[in-house]
Amino acid sequence: QVRLVQSGGGLVQAGNSLTLSCTVPERTFGSHHMGWFRLAPGKEREFVAAISRTGGGQYYSDSVKGRFTISRDTAKYTVYLQMNSLKHEDTATYYCGATQANKPAARSWKTYAYWGQGTQVTVST
């Protein structure tokens, strides 16, 4: 069983920042691309960002482009989602995932084999 462990999240005012972390088993980290998705009440799971296993490519949804940054630390086997200029509509449960699918398939949650436990982000107005 491959287990991704998330941390971060919480309650923040609009306009502020949060960073989410996702620690990945070593073998999975080296062989998979990583992504972040979010799920808000009444909505479908939404792609947020993805990063290639080499870190050479980053992809974002239009709704977060320019505000969020995905990165990976090879020494810590950890993927980060830095979220700046947060908006109320960013409120959701965020999930990290691991996939071996290349772009553009990495934008589809169905291609992800492993998931973190989810972490709540709430942005107040």
XYZ file of N, CA, C and O in Angstrom:
500
model
N 0.843 -1.180 0.000
C 0.000 0.000 0.000
C 0.887 1.242 0.000
O 1.705 1.420 0.896
N 0.731 2.081 -1.019
C 1.503 3.320 -1.095
C 0.717 4.407 -0.391
O -0.442 4.668 -0.726
N 1.355 5.066 0.557
C 0.657 6.050 1.374
C 1.315 7.407 1.205
O 2.503 7.573 1.457
N 0.522 8.371 0.764
C 0.980 9.750 0.666
C 0.466 10.490 1.894
O -0.720 10.384 2.222
N 1.335 11.236 2.547
C 0.965 11.895 3.793
C 0.972 13.409 3.601
O 2.020 13.997 3.315
N -0.192 14.013 3.787
C -0.340 15.441 3.591
C -0.257 16.199 4.911
O -0.591 15.668 5.971
N 0.167 17.447 4.804
C 0.149 18.354 5.958
C -0.070 19.772 5.445
O 0.077 20.056 4.256
N -0.381 20.652 6.373
C -0.680 22.028 6.002
C -2.170 22.253 5.947
O -2.955 21.441 6.408
N -2.573 23.337 5.372
C -3.984 23.675 5.291
C -4.448 24.425 6.523
O -3.660 24.741 7.400
N -5.751 24.697 6.565
C -6.324 25.399 7.702
C -7.205 26.539 7.256
O -7.671 26.593 6.112
N -7.422 27.456 8.170
C -8.282 28.617 7.934
C -7.422 29.854 7.709
O -6.502 30.126 8.490
N -7.730 30.606 6.653
C -6.944 31.784 6.318
C -7.868 32.836 5.725
O -8.906 32.498 5.135
N -7.501 34.083 5.885
C -8.293 35.159 5.297
C -7.956 35.314 3.821
O -6.825 35.030 3.389
N -8.914 35.774 3.080
C -8.704 36.022 1.652
C -7.539 36.973 1.455
O -7.373 37.934 2.204
N -6.733 36.661 0.454
C -5.558 37.469 0.158
C -4.283 36.951 0.776
O -3.191 37.343 0.360
N -4.424 36.057 1.745
C -3.255 35.494 2.410
C -2.766 34.232 1.718
O -3.278 33.841 0.658
N -1.775 33.584 2.349
C -1.108 32.438 1.722
C -1.127 31.219 2.633
O -1.219 31.338 3.857
N -1.031 30.055 2.012
C -0.878 28.777 2.704
C 0.011 27.883 1.862
O 0.046 28.021 0.639
N 0.685 26.945 2.535
C 1.468 25.952 1.821
C 1.036 24.562 2.255
O 0.952 24.272 3.453
N 0.743 23.730 1.278
C 0.420 22.332 1.525
C 1.637 21.464 1.201
O 2.375 21.769 0.267
N 1.802 20.392 1.975
C 2.902 19.463 1.742
C 2.358 18.056 1.546
O 1.307 17.704 2.104
N 3.092 17.275 0.795
C 2.704 15.886 0.535
C 3.987 15.063 0.505
O 4.792 15.211 -0.417
N 4.179 14.204 1.490
C 5.372 13.368 1.559
C 5.070 12.020 0.927
O 4.042 11.389 1.219
N 5.999 11.594 0.077
C 5.775 10.449 -0.798
C 6.835 9.382 -0.526
O 8.007 9.714 -0.334
N 6.491 8.104 -0.531
C 7.513 7.057 -0.420
C 8.551 7.215 -1.517
O 8.223 7.573 -2.657
N 9.801 6.920 -1.190
C 10.918 7.187 -2.098
C 10.721 6.600 -3.483
O 10.928 7.268 -4.504
N 10.323 5.350 -3.561
C 10.204 4.699 -4.878
C 9.111 5.354 -5.707
O 9.246 5.510 -6.921
N 8.049 5.733 -5.067
C 6.951 6.377 -5.774
C 7.355 7.771 -6.227
O 7.035 8.199 -7.342
N 8.088 8.470 -5.391
C 8.505 9.831 -5.712
C 9.355 9.855 -6.976
O 9.217 10.742 -7.809
N 10.215 8.887 -7.125
C 11.113 8.876 -8.270
C 10.488 8.388 -9.566
O 11.052 8.593 -10.648
N 9.347 7.756 -9.471
C 8.766 7.137 -10.663
C 7.438 7.731 -11.092
O 6.887 7.326 -12.117
N 6.916 8.666 -10.326
C 5.596 9.206 -10.607
C 5.623 10.734 -10.730
O 6.398 11.424 -10.063
N 4.736 11.212 -11.573
C 4.418 12.639 -11.575
C 3.455 12.886 -10.419
O 2.733 11.980 -9.993
N 3.442 14.104 -9.928
C 2.602 14.413 -8.773
C 1.617 15.522 -9.102
O 1.923 16.427 -9.885
N 0.447 15.439 -8.510
C -0.557 16.451 -8.772
C -1.341 16.812 -7.519
O -1.315 16.085 -6.525
N -2.021 17.933 -7.612
C -2.930 18.382 -6.567
C -4.314 18.577 -7.180
O -4.445 19.157 -8.264
N -5.300 18.083 -6.476
C -6.694 18.266 -6.850
C -7.433 18.819 -5.653
O -6.934 18.778 -4.524
N -8.629 19.346 -5.910
C -9.433 19.822 -4.792
C -10.897 19.453 -5.030
O -11.343 19.291 -6.171
N -11.591 19.333 -3.902
C -13.002 18.948 -3.932
C -13.761 19.862 -2.992
O -13.493 19.907 -1.795
N -14.684 20.609 -3.576
C -15.528 21.512 -2.796
C -16.939 20.940 -2.733
O -17.353 20.216 -3.646
N -17.681 21.251 -1.697
C -19.051 20.726 -1.573
C -19.898 21.086 -2.782
O -19.909 22.230 -3.242
N -20.560 20.078 -3.311
C -21.437 20.301 -4.451
C -20.738 20.409 -5.783
O -21.390 20.654 -6.803
N -19.420 20.232 -5.785
C -18.664 20.343 -7.029
C -17.906 19.060 -7.314
O -17.705 18.224 -6.430
N -17.468 18.920 -8.548
C -16.661 17.757 -8.911
C -15.194 18.007 -8.544
O -14.764 19.142 -8.373
N -14.462 16.903 -8.454
C -13.038 17.014 -8.156
C -12.365 17.811 -9.273
O -12.564 17.530 -10.449
N -11.559 18.772 -8.888
C -10.981 19.708 -9.842
C -9.458 19.613 -9.833
O -8.824 19.627 -8.769
N -8.888 19.555 -11.017
C -7.437 19.606 -11.156
C -6.934 20.981 -10.731
O -7.518 22.004 -11.109
N -5.841 21.003 -9.974
C -5.241 22.261 -9.531
C -3.876 22.451 -10.167
O -3.618 23.460 -10.813
N -2.985 21.482 -9.977
C -1.617 21.613 -10.481
C -0.968 20.253 -10.546
O -1.366 19.325 -9.832
N 0.037 20.145 -11.395
C 0.811 18.914 -11.498
C 2.250 19.264 -11.804
O 2.542 20.324 -12.370
N 3.136 18.340 -11.443
C 4.566 18.520 -11.707
C 5.125 17.192 -12.163
O 4.767 16.137 -11.637
N 5.987 17.240 -13.157
C 6.569 16.014 -13.687
C 7.513 15.389 -12.664
O 7.989 16.063 -11.754
N 7.808 14.123 -12.857
C 8.652 13.417 -11.884
C 10.063 13.976 -11.836
O 10.765 13.821 -10.839
N 10.475 14.642 -12.917
C 11.798 15.270 -12.924
C 11.756 16.698 -12.388
O 12.794 17.307 -12.145
N 10.540 17.224 -12.229
C 10.400 18.613 -11.804
C 10.530 19.606 -12.943
O 10.414 20.810 -12.729
N 10.750 19.100 -14.150
C 10.991 19.992 -15.272
C 9.743 20.631 -15.856
O 9.852 21.587 -16.621
N 8.587 20.104 -15.532
C 7.356 20.677 -16.060
C 6.331 20.870 -14.966
O 6.145 20.001 -14.116
N 5.690 22.017 -14.965
C 4.607 22.304 -14.022
C 3.381 22.745 -14.817
O 3.514 23.488 -15.790
N 2.224 22.292 -14.385
C 0.988 22.587 -15.102
C -0.048 23.050 -14.096
O -0.108 22.530 -12.983
N -0.862 24.012 -14.510
C -1.831 24.612 -13.603
C -3.184 24.759 -14.276
O -3.280 24.932 -15.489
N -4.212 24.731 -13.453
C -5.523 25.084 -13.960
C -5.567 26.599 -14.148
O -4.818 27.347 -13.503
N -6.445 27.038 -14.995
C -6.567 28.475 -15.246
C -6.975 29.227 -13.983
O -6.606 30.391 -13.803
N -7.718 28.557 -13.121
C -8.240 29.233 -11.933
C -7.157 29.553 -10.898
O -7.368 30.418 -10.039
N -6.019 28.870 -10.977
C -4.963 29.114 -9.975
C -3.668 29.619 -10.598
O -2.740 29.993 -9.864
N -3.585 29.620 -11.905
C -2.349 30.033 -12.574
C -1.974 31.448 -12.161
O -2.803 32.349 -12.150
N -0.717 31.616 -11.801
C -0.236 32.917 -11.358
C -0.364 33.131 -9.863
O 0.233 34.061 -9.309
N -1.124 32.272 -9.184
C -1.296 32.408 -7.727
C -0.702 31.227 -6.975
O -0.192 31.388 -5.863
N -0.786 30.041 -7.563
C -0.294 28.822 -6.911
C 0.995 28.365 -7.586
O 1.183 28.550 -8.787
N 1.854 27.730 -6.798
C 3.094 27.180 -7.334
C 3.287 25.769 -6.791
O 3.242 25.562 -5.570
N 3.496 24.818 -7.687
C 3.791 23.454 -7.289
C 5.289 23.219 -7.415
O 5.928 23.699 -8.352
N 5.843 22.503 -6.448
C 7.278 22.225 -6.483
C 7.524 20.884 -5.803
O 6.646 20.348 -5.119
N 8.727 20.349 -5.998
C 9.071 19.096 -5.343
C 10.491 19.171 -4.815
O 11.384 19.733 -5.462
N 10.700 18.608 -3.640
C 12.008 18.568 -2.988
C 12.489 17.128 -3.024
O 11.965 16.277 -2.303
N 13.517 16.872 -3.840
C 13.984 15.499 -4.013
C 14.690 14.962 -2.767
O 14.760 13.749 -2.573
N 15.203 15.830 -1.934
C 15.888 15.380 -0.722
C 14.898 14.930 0.351
O 15.215 14.075 1.176
N 13.700 15.518 0.310
C 12.689 15.210 1.322
C 11.549 14.364 0.777
O 10.616 14.038 1.520
N 11.591 14.014 -0.513
C 10.513 13.247 -1.156
C 9.160 13.903 -0.882
O 8.182 13.238 -0.520
N 9.141 15.191 -1.049
C 7.953 15.970 -0.703
C 7.563 16.893 -1.851
O 8.428 17.483 -2.508
N 6.274 16.995 -2.069
C 5.711 17.910 -3.053
C 4.961 19.001 -2.300
O 4.282 18.720 -1.306
N 5.100 20.226 -2.787
C 4.480 21.369 -2.134
C 3.494 22.055 -3.071
O 3.668 22.042 -4.293
N 2.512 22.674 -2.462
C 1.624 23.571 -3.197
C 1.593 24.886 -2.422
O 0.983 24.961 -1.348
N 2.291 25.867 -2.967
C 2.301 27.195 -2.368
C 1.115 27.958 -2.942
O 1.013 28.134 -4.157
N 0.233 28.421 -2.060
C -0.989 29.092 -2.497
C -0.961 30.534 -2.009
O -0.971 30.783 -0.796
N -0.896 31.448 -2.949
C -0.879 32.886 -2.634
C -2.172 33.535 -3.109
O -2.894 32.983 -3.935
N -2.424 34.716 -2.579
C -3.612 35.493 -2.976
C -4.867 34.626 -2.950
O -5.650 34.603 -3.908
N -5.046 33.937 -1.860
C -6.163 33.002 -1.758
C -7.504 33.722 -1.836
O -7.671 34.837 -1.336
N -8.449 33.046 -2.472
C -9.799 33.556 -2.637
C -10.786 32.636 -1.934
O -10.493 31.455 -1.710
N -11.955 33.165 -1.652
C -12.971 32.345 -0.996
C -13.277 31.096 -1.828
O -13.491 30.014 -1.276
N -13.258 31.237 -3.133
C -13.587 30.101 -4.001
C -12.494 29.030 -4.027
O -12.671 27.983 -4.643
N -11.356 29.285 -3.378
C -10.337 28.254 -3.236
C -10.657 27.304 -2.079
O -9.953 26.309 -1.874
N -11.692 27.609 -1.328
C -12.083 26.755 -0.214
C -12.460 25.366 -0.709
O -13.315 25.223 -1.585
N -11.795 24.350 -0.168
C -12.017 22.973 -0.609
C -11.141 22.045 0.219
O -10.285 22.490 0.979
N -11.366 20.752 0.031
C -10.433 19.763 0.532
C -9.441 19.468 -0.583
O -9.850 19.160 -1.705
N -8.172 19.559 -0.263
C -7.114 19.387 -1.254
C -6.471 18.014 -1.093
O -6.189 17.573 0.032
N -6.228 17.375 -2.232
C -5.636 16.044 -2.248
C -4.410 16.027 -3.150
O -4.443 16.557 -4.268
N -3.341 15.417 -2.673
C -2.212 15.170 -3.568
C -2.337 13.756 -4.109
O -2.931 12.873 -3.464
N -1.799 13.571 -5.294
C -1.881 12.265 -5.931
C -0.633 11.984 -6.735
O 0.134 12.893 -7.073
N -0.443 10.710 -7.043
C 0.709 10.268 -7.829
C 0.219 9.527 -9.064
O -0.657 8.652 -8.967
N 0.788 9.876 -10.204
C 0.390 9.269 -11.471
C 1.607 8.989 -12.336
O 2.617 9.680 -12.229
N 1.462 7.993 -13.201
C 2.505 7.763 -14.193
C 2.070 8.261 -15.568
O 2.784 8.086 -16.544
N 0.925 8.894 -15.614
C 0.424 9.447 -16.872
C 1.093 10.782 -17.154
O 1.252 11.611 -16.264
N 1.453 10.965 -18.427
C 2.062 12.232 -18.817
C 0.996 13.262 -19.141
O -0.170 12.938 -19.319
N 1.418 14.510 -19.238
C 0.521 15.579 -19.672
C -0.045 15.184 -21.022
O 0.684 14.670 -21.873
N -1.325 15.437 -21.364
C -2.307 16.115 -20.528
C -3.097 15.183 -19.603
O -3.902 15.643 -18.831
N -2.830 13.861 -19.681
C -3.609 12.928 -18.865
C -3.447 13.199 -17.374
O -4.304 12.833 -16.581
N -2.335 13.837 -16.985
C -2.114 14.114 -15.572
C -3.131 15.108 -15.014
O -3.190 15.300 -13.802
N -3.929 15.722 -15.886
C -4.968 16.626 -15.417
C -6.233 15.876 -15.001
O -7.159 16.462 -14.454
N -6.288 14.600 -15.296
C -7.461 13.795 -14.964
C -7.208 12.981 -13.721
O -6.252 12.197 -13.652
N -8.070 13.123 -12.708
C -7.878 12.394 -11.462
C -7.958 10.895 -11.679
O -7.393 10.115 -10.891
N -8.579 10.458 -12.748
C -8.744 9.029 -12.992
C -7.418 8.342 -13.302
O -7.328 7.113 -13.231
N -6.404 9.095 -13.666
C -5.116 8.484 -13.984
C -4.223 8.327 -12.761
O -3.139 7.770 -12.868
N -4.678 8.813 -11.613
C -3.849 8.774 -10.418
C -4.044 7.457 -9.664
O -5.164 7.050 -9.396
N -2.905 6.857 -9.303
C -2.951 5.556 -8.638
C -2.970 5.680 -7.121
O -3.521 4.808 -6.436
N -2.350 6.729 -6.607
C -2.209 6.861 -5.162
C -2.619 8.273 -4.732
O -2.390 9.246 -5.463
N -3.173 8.348 -3.512
C -3.704 9.611 -3.009
C -3.301 9.848 -1.557
O -3.100 8.898 -0.802
N -3.222 11.145 -1.216
C -3.083 11.520 0.180
C -4.435 11.508 0.865
O -5.466 11.276 0.230
N -4.413 11.784 2.143
C -5.626 11.680 2.949
C -6.540 12.904 2.826
O -7.675 12.870 3.299
N -6.048 13.954 2.209
C -6.837 15.169 2.062
C -6.600 16.130 3.220
O -6.372 15.714 4.356
N -6.658 17.420 2.892
C -6.498 18.440 3.913
C -7.418 19.620 3.570
O -7.527 20.017 2.419
N -8.071 20.146 4.582
C -9.045 21.193 4.371
C -8.387 22.559 4.302
O -7.527 22.894 5.143
N -8.786 23.325 3.301
C -8.378 24.727 3.186
C -9.654 25.559 3.183
O -10.537 25.350 2.336
N -9.750 26.477 4.115
C -10.914 27.350 4.204
C -10.446 28.792 4.134
O -9.602 29.218 4.930
N -10.993 29.515 3.156
C -10.616 30.914 2.949
C -11.811 31.785 3.313
O -12.869 31.688 2.672
N -11.638 32.599 4.310
C -12.728 33.470 4.750
C -12.651 34.815 4.039
O -11.571 35.276 3.669
N -13.815 35.417 3.858
C -13.864 36.718 3.179
C -13.716 37.849 4.182
O -13.797 37.644 5.376
